[in-house]
Amino acid sequence: MADQHDRGHDHEHTHGHTHGEAGHHHAPTDFGIAFAVGVTLNTAYVVAEAFYGFTAHSVALLADAGHNLGDVAGLLAAWLAAWMSKRQPSGQYTYGLRRSSILAALMNAIVLLVVTGGIAWEAVRRLFAPEPAGGLVIVIVSLAGVVVNGITALMFMSGRKGDLNIRGAFMHMAADASLALGVAVAGGVIMLTGWLWVDPVVSLVISIVIVIGTWSLLRDSVSLALDGVPRNVDHEAVGGYLRSLPGVTEVHDLHIWAMSTTETALTAHLVRPGAPLDDALLAGVCAELKKRFAIHHATLQVEDGGQDQPCELAPTAVV
């Protein structure tokens, strides 16, 4: 026991900062072309919708043009965030501007819910005070909206599972395509039957579906903004893996959070009594964290665990 205590006394705390090659060079799939095409198509559609709204004296089309203008702003914000997240770290922003993609996803979720709430409110109002709706022009313009928003959504579909920012853009466009399709179908039914209640009922149903789908986007983006553990990472499994490392007797101050919508970071203190600094072990741990848990940026602090210099964070954060 004395021998072990002496080794613990002489052994300095060592810090293993290992990030791995992928941690520095990992980059999300580039959706620049998708954003450019989506912004261009949706801007052209807003102009056309506003024009036909004026010529057809349709308040509904003019209102939807304003809504789609908000969609263009949302796409631009997501595009800007995707670009900013690739900026190199600086003295002030030591992780770069990766977190901007999380903020863009959160903004998209909030805007989508607010806009959908406005549509639902208008639908309820029209249930109690039906107004003339439909018309061939409205049906045709709405179908054009289905095409424009549908094409834009399809361009983002492949990235919706791996990047919350892209998922926000995808859901926004998919929701708009659904709304436009609902307006077109309702307009056609009204033209054939004269049932004015069809338009608000269809709008309400679609609004409920959009809110259900958007809730997960809002929940995940809020969680990441608050440094929550990403849903695809099992905190307990990570802690168990680190505790199973050779010579490790304790793991504490373990933190896992999202640096962006595509990159995850980790910090942890590993207690290895009497063990020397082992760069090969640390490099292997980081490679395994990336492979098993998709953690690309890991910082590990190795401690001896001696009683003469206890870690201030150890007693309250043991995992």
Short mmCIF file of C-alpha atoms in Angstrom, two decimals:
data_model
loop_
_atom_site.label_atom_id
_atom_site.label_comp_id
_atom_site.label_asym_id
_atom_site.label_seq_id
_atom_site.Cartn_x
_atom_site.Cartn_y
_atom_site.Cartn_z
CA MET A 1 0.00 0.00 0.00
CA ALA A 2 2.88 2.38 0.80
CA ASP A 3 4.43 1.63 -2.56
CA GLN A 4 1.20 2.43 -4.35
CA HIS A 5 0.74 5.62 -2.35
CA ASP A 6 4.27 6.76 -3.25
CA ARG A 7 3.63 6.16 -6.91
CA GLY A 8 0.39 8.12 -6.65
CA HIS A 9 2.23 10.97 -4.90
CA ASP A 10 4.98 11.19 -7.53
CA HIS A 11 2.71 10.71 -10.53
CA GLU A 12 1.63 14.05 -12.03
CA HIS A 13 -1.80 14.63 -13.47
CA THR A 14 -1.60 14.26 -17.23
CA HIS A 15 -3.99 15.56 -19.80
CA GLY A 16 -4.64 13.59 -22.94
CA HIS A 17 -6.17 15.86 -25.58
CA THR A 18 -6.82 13.58 -28.49
CA HIS A 19 -9.11 14.53 -31.30
CA GLY A 20 -8.21 12.16 -34.07
CA GLU A 21 -7.87 13.04 -37.77
CA ALA A 22 -11.59 12.85 -38.40
CA GLY A 23 -12.28 15.20 -35.53
CA HIS A 24 -10.48 18.03 -37.29
CA HIS A 25 -11.40 17.26 -40.88
CA HIS A 26 -14.88 15.87 -40.51
CA ALA A 27 -17.35 17.89 -42.57
CA PRO A 28 -21.05 17.41 -43.22
CA THR A 29 -22.29 16.70 -46.72
CA ASP A 30 -22.42 19.89 -48.77
CA PHE A 31 -26.00 20.90 -49.58
CA GLY A 32 -24.99 24.24 -51.14
CA ILE A 33 -26.52 23.39 -54.52
CA ALA A 34 -29.75 22.22 -52.87
CA PHE A 35 -30.00 25.48 -50.91
CA ALA A 36 -29.27 27.57 -54.02
CA VAL A 37 -31.88 25.77 -56.12
CA GLY A 38 -34.41 25.79 -53.28
CA VAL A 39 -34.04 29.52 -52.61
CA THR A 40 -34.26 30.32 -56.34
CA LEU A 41 -37.36 28.17 -56.94
CA ASN A 42 -39.17 29.42 -53.86
CA THR A 43 -38.35 33.08 -54.57
CA ALA A 44 -39.71 32.72 -58.11
CA TYR A 45 -42.82 31.02 -56.71
CA VAL A 46 -43.39 33.85 -54.20
CA VAL A 47 -43.26 36.42 -57.01
CA ALA A 48 -45.64 34.39 -59.20
CA GLU A 49 -48.04 33.72 -56.32
CA ALA A 50 -48.15 37.39 -55.37
CA PHE A 51 -48.79 38.36 -59.00
CA TYR A 52 -51.68 35.92 -59.43
CA GLY A 53 -53.00 36.86 -56.00
CA PHE A 54 -53.33 40.46 -57.15
CA THR A 55 -54.79 39.58 -60.55
CA ALA A 56 -57.26 37.02 -59.12
CA HIS A 57 -58.10 39.27 -56.13
CA SER A 58 -57.28 36.33 -53.84
CA VAL A 59 -56.39 37.20 -50.27
CA ALA A 60 -55.59 33.53 -49.68
CA LEU A 61 -52.90 33.50 -52.36
CA LEU A 62 -51.42 36.78 -51.14
CA ALA A 63 -51.30 35.46 -47.58
CA ASP A 64 -49.65 32.26 -48.76
CA ALA A 65 -47.12 34.32 -50.73
CA GLY A 66 -46.17 36.03 -47.48
CA HIS A 67 -45.88 32.63 -45.81
CA ASN A 68 -43.62 31.34 -48.58
CA LEU A 69 -41.48 34.46 -48.31
CA GLY A 70 -40.87 33.34 -44.71
CA ASP A 71 -39.85 29.95 -46.10
CA VAL A 72 -37.24 31.61 -48.28
CA ALA A 73 -35.90 33.39 -45.19
CA GLY A 74 -35.78 30.03 -43.35
CA LEU A 75 -33.85 28.41 -46.20
CA LEU A 76 -31.42 31.32 -46.27
CA ALA A 77 -30.88 31.03 -42.51
CA ALA A 78 -30.23 27.28 -42.77
CA TRP A 79 -27.87 27.87 -45.71
CA LEU A 80 -26.00 30.59 -43.82
CA ALA A 81 -25.69 28.32 -40.77
CA ALA A 82 -24.37 25.45 -42.91
CA TRP A 83 -21.71 27.82 -44.29
CA MET A 84 -20.87 29.33 -40.90
CA SER A 85 -20.46 25.89 -39.31
CA LYS A 86 -17.48 25.27 -41.61
CA ARG A 87 -15.61 28.38 -40.51
CA GLN A 88 -12.27 27.73 -38.82
CA PRO A 89 -11.90 28.24 -35.04
CA SER A 90 -10.59 31.59 -33.85
CA GLY A 91 -9.29 33.10 -30.63
CA GLN A 92 -12.82 34.19 -29.72
CA TYR A 93 -14.78 31.25 -31.12
CA THR A 94 -12.50 28.34 -30.26
CA TYR A 95 -14.90 25.76 -31.72
CA GLY A 96 -15.58 27.89 -34.77
CA LEU A 97 -19.22 28.72 -35.55
CA ARG A 98 -20.50 25.14 -35.65
CA ARG A 99 -23.33 25.81 -33.19
CA SER A 100 -25.01 28.17 -35.66
CA SER A 101 -26.49 25.11 -37.38
CA ILE A 102 -28.26 24.19 -34.11
CA LEU A 103 -29.67 27.72 -33.79
CA ALA A 104 -30.91 27.60 -37.40
CA ALA A 105 -32.67 24.27 -36.77
CA LEU A 106 -34.29 25.72 -33.65
CA MET A 107 -35.41 28.83 -35.55
CA ASN A 108 -36.88 26.72 -38.35
CA ALA A 109 -38.85 24.64 -35.85
CA ILE A 110 -40.23 27.73 -34.08
CA VAL A 111 -41.13 29.51 -37.33
CA LEU A 112 -42.82 26.39 -38.68
CA LEU A 113 -44.93 26.01 -35.52
CA VAL A 114 -45.87 29.71 -35.45
CA VAL A 115 -46.85 29.75 -39.12
CA THR A 116 -48.82 26.53 -38.75
CA GLY A 117 -50.60 28.01 -35.74
CA GLY A 118 -51.58 31.01 -37.83
CA ILE A 119 -52.95 28.76 -40.56
CA ALA A 120 -54.93 26.73 -38.02
CA TRP A 121 -56.34 29.93 -36.47
CA GLU A 122 -57.50 31.15 -39.88
CA ALA A 123 -59.00 27.71 -40.61
CA VAL A 124 -61.03 27.79 -37.38
CA ARG A 125 -62.23 31.31 -38.19
CA ARG A 126 -63.39 30.18 -41.62
CA LEU A 127 -65.27 27.25 -40.14
CA PHE A 128 -67.54 29.71 -38.33
CA ALA A 129 -67.54 32.33 -41.10
CA PRO A 130 -67.18 30.54 -44.46
CA GLU A 131 -65.84 32.62 -47.33
CA PRO A 132 -65.83 31.96 -51.07
CA ALA A 133 -62.72 29.93 -51.87
CA GLY A 134 -61.25 27.89 -54.66
CA GLY A 135 -61.20 28.84 -58.31
CA LEU A 136 -59.14 27.39 -61.13
CA VAL A 137 -56.31 29.93 -60.67
CA ILE A 138 -55.93 29.03 -56.98
CA VAL A 139 -55.87 25.30 -57.76
CA ILE A 140 -53.23 25.72 -60.49
CA VAL A 141 -51.02 27.99 -58.37
CA SER A 142 -51.32 25.59 -55.42
CA LEU A 143 -50.28 22.65 -57.59
CA ALA A 144 -47.26 24.68 -58.70
CA GLY A 145 -46.47 25.10 -55.00
CA VAL A 146 -46.60 21.33 -54.55
CA VAL A 147 -44.04 20.90 -57.33
CA VAL A 148 -41.70 23.68 -56.12
CA ASN A 149 -41.76 22.69 -52.46
CA GLY A 150 -41.72 18.99 -53.27
CA ILE A 151 -38.61 19.30 -55.43
CA THR A 152 -36.88 21.36 -52.75
CA ALA A 153 -37.80 18.86 -50.02
CA LEU A 154 -36.48 15.94 -52.10
CA MET A 155 -33.10 17.65 -52.45
CA PHE A 156 -32.76 17.70 -48.65
CA MET A 157 -34.22 14.24 -48.01
CA SER A 158 -30.89 12.38 -47.96
CA GLY A 159 -29.51 14.59 -45.16
CA ARG A 160 -32.54 14.75 -42.88
CA LYS A 161 -31.37 11.93 -40.57
CA GLY A 162 -27.76 12.97 -40.13
CA ASP A 163 -28.08 16.75 -39.79
CA LEU A 164 -30.74 18.52 -37.72
CA ASN A 165 -30.29 21.73 -39.71
CA ILE A 166 -30.96 19.91 -43.00
CA ARG A 167 -33.85 18.10 -41.33
CA GLY A 168 -35.38 21.47 -40.44
CA ALA A 169 -35.13 22.65 -44.05
CA PHE A 170 -36.58 19.35 -45.29
CA MET A 171 -39.53 19.43 -42.89
CA HIS A 172 -40.27 23.06 -43.73
CA MET A 173 -40.44 22.32 -47.46
CA ALA A 174 -42.33 19.04 -46.99
CA ALA A 175 -44.89 20.81 -44.79
CA ASP A 176 -45.40 23.51 -47.41
CA ALA A 177 -45.83 20.91 -50.14
CA SER A 178 -48.48 19.19 -47.99
CA LEU A 179 -50.30 22.46 -47.35
CA ALA A 180 -50.25 23.38 -51.03
CA LEU A 181 -51.59 19.94 -51.96
CA GLY A 182 -54.34 20.32 -49.38
CA VAL A 183 -55.32 23.71 -50.79
CA ALA A 184 -55.40 22.29 -54.33
CA VAL A 185 -57.53 19.29 -53.32
CA ALA A 186 -59.85 21.42 -51.25
CA GLY A 187 -60.17 23.92 -54.10
CA GLY A 188 -61.07 21.15 -56.52
CA VAL A 189 -63.70 19.71 -54.17
CA ILE A 190 -65.19 23.17 -53.62
CA MET A 191 -65.37 23.78 -57.36
CA LEU A 192 -67.28 20.51 -57.80
CA THR A 193 -69.53 20.59 -54.74
CA GLY A 194 -69.61 24.12 -53.38
CA TRP A 195 -68.77 22.85 -49.88
CA LEU A 196 -66.91 25.80 -48.36
CA TRP A 197 -66.15 23.94 -45.13
CA VAL A 198 -63.77 21.57 -46.94
CA ASP A 199 -60.99 24.18 -47.16
CA PRO A 200 -60.70 24.94 -43.41
CA VAL A 201 -61.13 21.28 -42.41
CA VAL A 202 -58.35 20.14 -44.72
CA SER A 203 -56.13 22.99 -43.45
CA LEU A 204 -56.75 21.94 -39.83
CA VAL A 205 -55.93 18.28 -40.51
CA ILE A 206 -52.71 19.17 -42.29
CA SER A 207 -51.77 21.64 -39.53
CA ILE A 208 -52.14 18.92 -36.89
CA VAL A 209 -49.94 16.56 -38.92
CA ILE A 210 -47.27 19.26 -39.33
CA VAL A 211 -47.27 20.09 -35.59
CA ILE A 212 -46.83 16.40 -34.71
CA GLY A 213 -43.92 16.10 -37.14
CA THR A 214 -42.31 19.38 -36.08
CA TRP A 215 -42.43 18.59 -32.36
CA SER A 216 -39.49 16.20 -32.59
CA LEU A 217 -37.47 18.81 -34.49
CA LEU A 218 -38.20 21.40 -31.80
CA ARG A 219 -37.42 18.96 -28.98
CA ASP A 220 -34.11 17.85 -30.50
CA SER A 221 -32.95 21.36 -31.41
CA VAL A 222 -33.77 22.71 -27.93
CA SER A 223 -31.92 19.78 -26.37
CA LEU A 224 -28.82 20.40 -28.46
CA ALA A 225 -28.97 24.14 -27.79
CA LEU A 226 -28.93 23.34 -24.06
CA ASP A 227 -25.93 20.99 -24.47
CA GLY A 228 -28.03 17.87 -24.06
CA VAL A 229 -26.58 14.50 -25.07
CA PRO A 230 -27.50 13.87 -28.74
CA ARG A 231 -30.22 11.27 -29.12
CA ASN A 232 -27.97 8.96 -31.16
CA VAL A 233 -25.43 8.70 -28.31
CA ASP A 234 -25.98 6.38 -25.33
CA HIS A 235 -24.47 8.20 -22.33
CA GLU A 236 -24.43 5.08 -20.14
CA ALA A 237 -22.80 2.99 -22.85
CA VAL A 238 -20.06 5.60 -23.33
CA GLY A 239 -19.41 5.70 -19.57
CA GLY A 240 -19.30 1.91 -19.44
CA TYR A 241 -16.81 1.75 -22.28
CA LEU A 242 -14.49 4.29 -20.64
CA ARG A 243 -14.65 2.46 -17.29
CA SER A 244 -13.66 -0.78 -19.05
CA LEU A 245 -10.36 0.66 -20.32
CA PRO A 246 -7.15 -0.96 -19.00
CA GLY A 247 -6.11 0.48 -15.63
CA VAL A 248 -9.11 2.79 -15.31
CA THR A 249 -10.68 2.63 -11.86
CA GLU A 250 -13.03 5.59 -12.13
CA VAL A 251 -14.56 7.93 -14.70
CA HIS A 252 -15.93 11.30 -13.65
CA ASP A 253 -16.87 14.69 -15.08
CA LEU A 254 -18.11 13.00 -18.25
CA HIS A 255 -19.80 15.44 -20.63
CA ILE A 256 -21.21 14.74 -24.09
CA TRP A 257 -22.70 17.49 -26.20
CA ALA A 258 -23.27 18.58 -29.80
CA MET A 259 -20.76 20.99 -31.30
CA SER A 260 -23.05 21.30 -34.32
CA THR A 261 -25.89 19.37 -35.93
CA THR A 262 -23.34 16.88 -37.31
CA GLU A 263 -20.49 16.74 -34.76
CA THR A 264 -20.43 15.50 -31.16
CA ALA A 265 -17.84 16.32 -28.50
CA LEU A 266 -16.85 14.61 -25.24
CA THR A 267 -14.74 15.44 -22.21
CA ALA A 268 -13.99 13.07 -19.34
CA HIS A 269 -11.57 12.45 -16.48
CA LEU A 270 -10.06 8.94 -16.38
CA VAL A 271 -8.49 7.78 -13.11
CA ARG A 272 -5.60 5.33 -13.77
CA PRO A 273 -3.59 4.89 -10.53
CA GLY A 274 0.13 4.49 -11.15
CA ALA A 275 -0.26 4.28 -14.91
CA PRO A 276 2.10 6.28 -17.14
CA LEU A 277 0.88 8.58 -19.90
CA ASP A 278 -0.13 6.33 -22.80
CA ASP A 279 -0.62 8.22 -26.08
CA ALA A 280 -1.34 5.01 -27.99
CA LEU A 281 -4.18 4.15 -25.60
CA LEU A 282 -5.67 7.64 -25.87
CA ALA A 283 -5.51 7.57 -29.66
CA GLY A 284 -7.20 4.16 -29.67
CA VAL A 285 -9.93 5.36 -27.31
CA CYS A 286 -10.71 8.34 -29.54
CA ALA A 287 -10.84 6.13 -32.63
CA GLU A 288 -13.20 3.75 -30.83
CA LEU A 289 -15.41 6.62 -29.59
CA LYS A 290 -15.77 7.78 -33.16
CA LYS A 291 -16.46 4.29 -34.50
CA ARG A 292 -18.90 3.13 -31.82
CA PHE A 293 -20.59 6.35 -30.72
CA ALA A 294 -20.00 8.87 -33.56
CA ILE A 295 -18.08 11.15 -31.18
CA HIS A 296 -15.61 13.08 -33.31
CA HIS A 297 -13.97 15.42 -30.79
CA ALA A 298 -12.85 13.80 -27.51
CA THR A 299 -10.75 15.40 -24.78
CA LEU A 300 -9.58 13.03 -22.02
CA GLN A 301 -7.87 14.04 -18.78
CA VAL A 302 -5.90 11.22 -17.15
CA GLU A 303 -5.42 11.36 -13.36
CA ASP A 304 -3.57 9.23 -10.84
CA GLY A 305 -6.30 9.54 -8.24
CA GLY A 306 -3.93 10.11 -5.32
CA GLN A 307 -5.42 11.45 -2.09
CA ASP A 308 -2.84 14.22 -1.80
CA GLN A 309 -4.07 15.94 -4.97
CA PRO A 310 -7.71 14.91 -5.45
CA CYS A 311 -9.63 16.18 -8.46
CA GLU A 312 -12.10 18.84 -7.37
CA LEU A 313 -14.70 17.49 -9.81
CA ALA A 314 -14.47 13.84 -8.77
CA PRO A 315 -16.79 13.57 -5.74
CA THR A 316 -19.87 15.17 -7.32
CA ALA A 317 -19.68 13.81 -10.84
CA VAL A 318 -18.81 10.13 -10.58
CA VAL A 319 -20.55 8.12 -13.33
#
